[in-house]
mmCIF file of C-alpha atoms in Angstrom:
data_model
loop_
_atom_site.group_PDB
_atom_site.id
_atom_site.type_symbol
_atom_site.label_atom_id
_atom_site.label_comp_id
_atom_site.label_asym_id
_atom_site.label_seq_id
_atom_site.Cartn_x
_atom_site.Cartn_y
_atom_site.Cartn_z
ATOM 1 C CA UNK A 153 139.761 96.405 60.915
ATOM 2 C CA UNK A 154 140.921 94.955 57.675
ATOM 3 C CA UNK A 155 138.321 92.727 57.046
ATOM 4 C CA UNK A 156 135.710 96.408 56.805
ATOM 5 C CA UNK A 157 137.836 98.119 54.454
ATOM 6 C CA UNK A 158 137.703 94.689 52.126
ATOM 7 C CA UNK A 159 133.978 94.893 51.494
ATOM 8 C CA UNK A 160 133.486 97.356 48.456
ATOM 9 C CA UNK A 161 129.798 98.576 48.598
ATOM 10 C CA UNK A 162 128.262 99.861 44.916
ATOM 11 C CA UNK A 163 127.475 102.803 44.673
ATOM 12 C CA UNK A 164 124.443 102.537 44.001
ATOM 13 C CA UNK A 165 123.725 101.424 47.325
ATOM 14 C CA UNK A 166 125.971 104.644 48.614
ATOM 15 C CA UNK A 167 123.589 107.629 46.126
ATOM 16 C CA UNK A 168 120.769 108.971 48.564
ATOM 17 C CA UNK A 169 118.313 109.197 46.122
ATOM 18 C CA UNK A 170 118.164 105.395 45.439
ATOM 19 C CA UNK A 171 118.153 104.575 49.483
ATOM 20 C CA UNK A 172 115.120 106.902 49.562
ATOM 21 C CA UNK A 173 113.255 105.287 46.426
ATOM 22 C CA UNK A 174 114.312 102.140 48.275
ATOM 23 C CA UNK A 175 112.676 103.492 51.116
ATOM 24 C CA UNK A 176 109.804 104.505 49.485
ATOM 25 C CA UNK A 177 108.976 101.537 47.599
ATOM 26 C CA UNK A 178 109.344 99.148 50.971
ATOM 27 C CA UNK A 179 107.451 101.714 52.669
ATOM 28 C CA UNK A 180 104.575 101.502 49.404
ATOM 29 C CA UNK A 181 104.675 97.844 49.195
ATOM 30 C CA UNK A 182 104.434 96.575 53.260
ATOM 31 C CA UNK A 183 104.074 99.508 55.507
ATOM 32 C CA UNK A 184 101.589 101.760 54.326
ATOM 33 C CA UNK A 185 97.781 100.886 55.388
ATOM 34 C CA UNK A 186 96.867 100.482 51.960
ATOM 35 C CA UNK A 187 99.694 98.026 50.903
ATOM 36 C CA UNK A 188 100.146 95.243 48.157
ATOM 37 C CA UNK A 189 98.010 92.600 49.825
ATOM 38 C CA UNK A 190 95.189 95.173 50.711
ATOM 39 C CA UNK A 191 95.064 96.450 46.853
ATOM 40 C CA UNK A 192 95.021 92.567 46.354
ATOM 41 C CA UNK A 193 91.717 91.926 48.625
ATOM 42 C CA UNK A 194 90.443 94.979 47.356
ATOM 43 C CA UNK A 195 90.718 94.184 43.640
ATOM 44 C CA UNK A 196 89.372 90.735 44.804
ATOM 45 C CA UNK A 197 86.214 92.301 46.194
ATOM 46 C CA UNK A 198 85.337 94.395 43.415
ATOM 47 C CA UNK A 199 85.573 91.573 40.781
ATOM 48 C CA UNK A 200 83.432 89.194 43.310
ATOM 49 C CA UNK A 201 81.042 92.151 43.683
ATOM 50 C CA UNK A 202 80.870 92.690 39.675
ATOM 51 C CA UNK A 203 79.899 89.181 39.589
ATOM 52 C CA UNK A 204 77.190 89.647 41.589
ATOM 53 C CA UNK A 205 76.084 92.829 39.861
ATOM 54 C CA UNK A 206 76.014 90.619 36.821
ATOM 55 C CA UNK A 207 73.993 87.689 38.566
ATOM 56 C CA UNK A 208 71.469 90.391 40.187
ATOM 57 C CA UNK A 209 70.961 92.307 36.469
ATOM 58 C CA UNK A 210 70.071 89.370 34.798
ATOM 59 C CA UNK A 211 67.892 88.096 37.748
ATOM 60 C CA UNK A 212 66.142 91.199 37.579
ATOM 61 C CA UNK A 213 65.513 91.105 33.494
ATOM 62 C CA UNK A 214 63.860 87.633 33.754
ATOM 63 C CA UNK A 215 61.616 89.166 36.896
ATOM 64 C CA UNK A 216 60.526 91.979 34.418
ATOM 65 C CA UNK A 217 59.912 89.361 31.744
ATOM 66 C CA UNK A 218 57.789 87.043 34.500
ATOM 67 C CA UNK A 219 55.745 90.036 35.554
ATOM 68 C CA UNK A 220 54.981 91.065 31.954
ATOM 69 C CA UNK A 221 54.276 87.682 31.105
ATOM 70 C CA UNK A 222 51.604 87.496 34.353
ATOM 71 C CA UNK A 223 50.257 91.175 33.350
ATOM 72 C CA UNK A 224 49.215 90.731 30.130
ATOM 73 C CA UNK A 225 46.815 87.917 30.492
ATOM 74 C CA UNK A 226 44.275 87.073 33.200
ATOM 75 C CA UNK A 227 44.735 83.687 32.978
ATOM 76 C CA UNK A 228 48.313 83.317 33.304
ATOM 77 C CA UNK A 229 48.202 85.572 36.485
ATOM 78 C CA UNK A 230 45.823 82.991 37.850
ATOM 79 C CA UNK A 231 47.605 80.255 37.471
ATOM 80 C CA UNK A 232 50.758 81.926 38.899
ATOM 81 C CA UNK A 233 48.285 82.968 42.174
ATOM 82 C CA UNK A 234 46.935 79.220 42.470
ATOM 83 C CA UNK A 235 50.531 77.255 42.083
ATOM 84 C CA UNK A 236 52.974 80.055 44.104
ATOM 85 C CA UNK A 237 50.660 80.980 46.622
ATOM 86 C CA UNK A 238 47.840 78.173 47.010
ATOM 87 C CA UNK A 239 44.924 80.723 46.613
ATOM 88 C CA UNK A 240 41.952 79.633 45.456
ATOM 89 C CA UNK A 241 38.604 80.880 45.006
ATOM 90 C CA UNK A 242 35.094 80.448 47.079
ATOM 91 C CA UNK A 243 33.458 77.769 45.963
ATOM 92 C CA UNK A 244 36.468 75.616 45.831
ATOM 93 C CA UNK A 245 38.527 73.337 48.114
ATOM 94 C CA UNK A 246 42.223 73.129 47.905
ATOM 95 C CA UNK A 247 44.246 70.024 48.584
ATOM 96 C CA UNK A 248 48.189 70.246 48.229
ATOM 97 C CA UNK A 249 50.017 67.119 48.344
ATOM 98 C CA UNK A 250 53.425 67.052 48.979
ATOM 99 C CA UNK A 251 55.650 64.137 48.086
ATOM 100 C CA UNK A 252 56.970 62.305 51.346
ATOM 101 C CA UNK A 253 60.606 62.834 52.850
ATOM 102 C CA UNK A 254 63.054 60.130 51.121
ATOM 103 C CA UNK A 255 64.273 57.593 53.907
#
């Protein structure tokens, strides 16, 4: 029984308000649903998807400057028809050649 009475515990450790913020912060940190390491893969996902935001504004800016580009002269948007999507008119034949698989 001596050896108990020999171990002086702070007392901090003894005030109830600091075993409840204690509590509260191991409760905050590794117990709730919405803990450290899910803020974590959250924060992760939102920066990956602002990335993509990013990627997809700019991809859409350089479509709107293509289609402007095709619209505004005849000739352009004929060119774009003939190389993207083989079309061709009547009288014509069409030939595509495409280069042969490397061995």
């Amino acid at each position: 029984m001596s050896g108990l009475k020999s171990i002086k515990v702070p007392k901090v450790l003894k005030n109830k308000f600091f075993i409840a913020f204690a509590a509260f912060i191991i409760w905050i940190a590794f117990l709730d649903k919405t803990n450290l390491m899910y803020q974590y893969q959250f924060q992760s996902e939102v920066n990956k998807l602002e990335n993509q935001k990013e990627f997809f504004i700019q991809e859409i800016k350089q479509t709107r400057e293509e289609q402007q580009e095709l619209l505004s002269s005849p000739e352009k948007l004929e060119k774009f028809a003939r190389e993207k999507y083989y079309m061709k008119k009547d009288n014509e034949d069409l030939f595509i050649i495409t280069p042969a698989p490397a061995q």
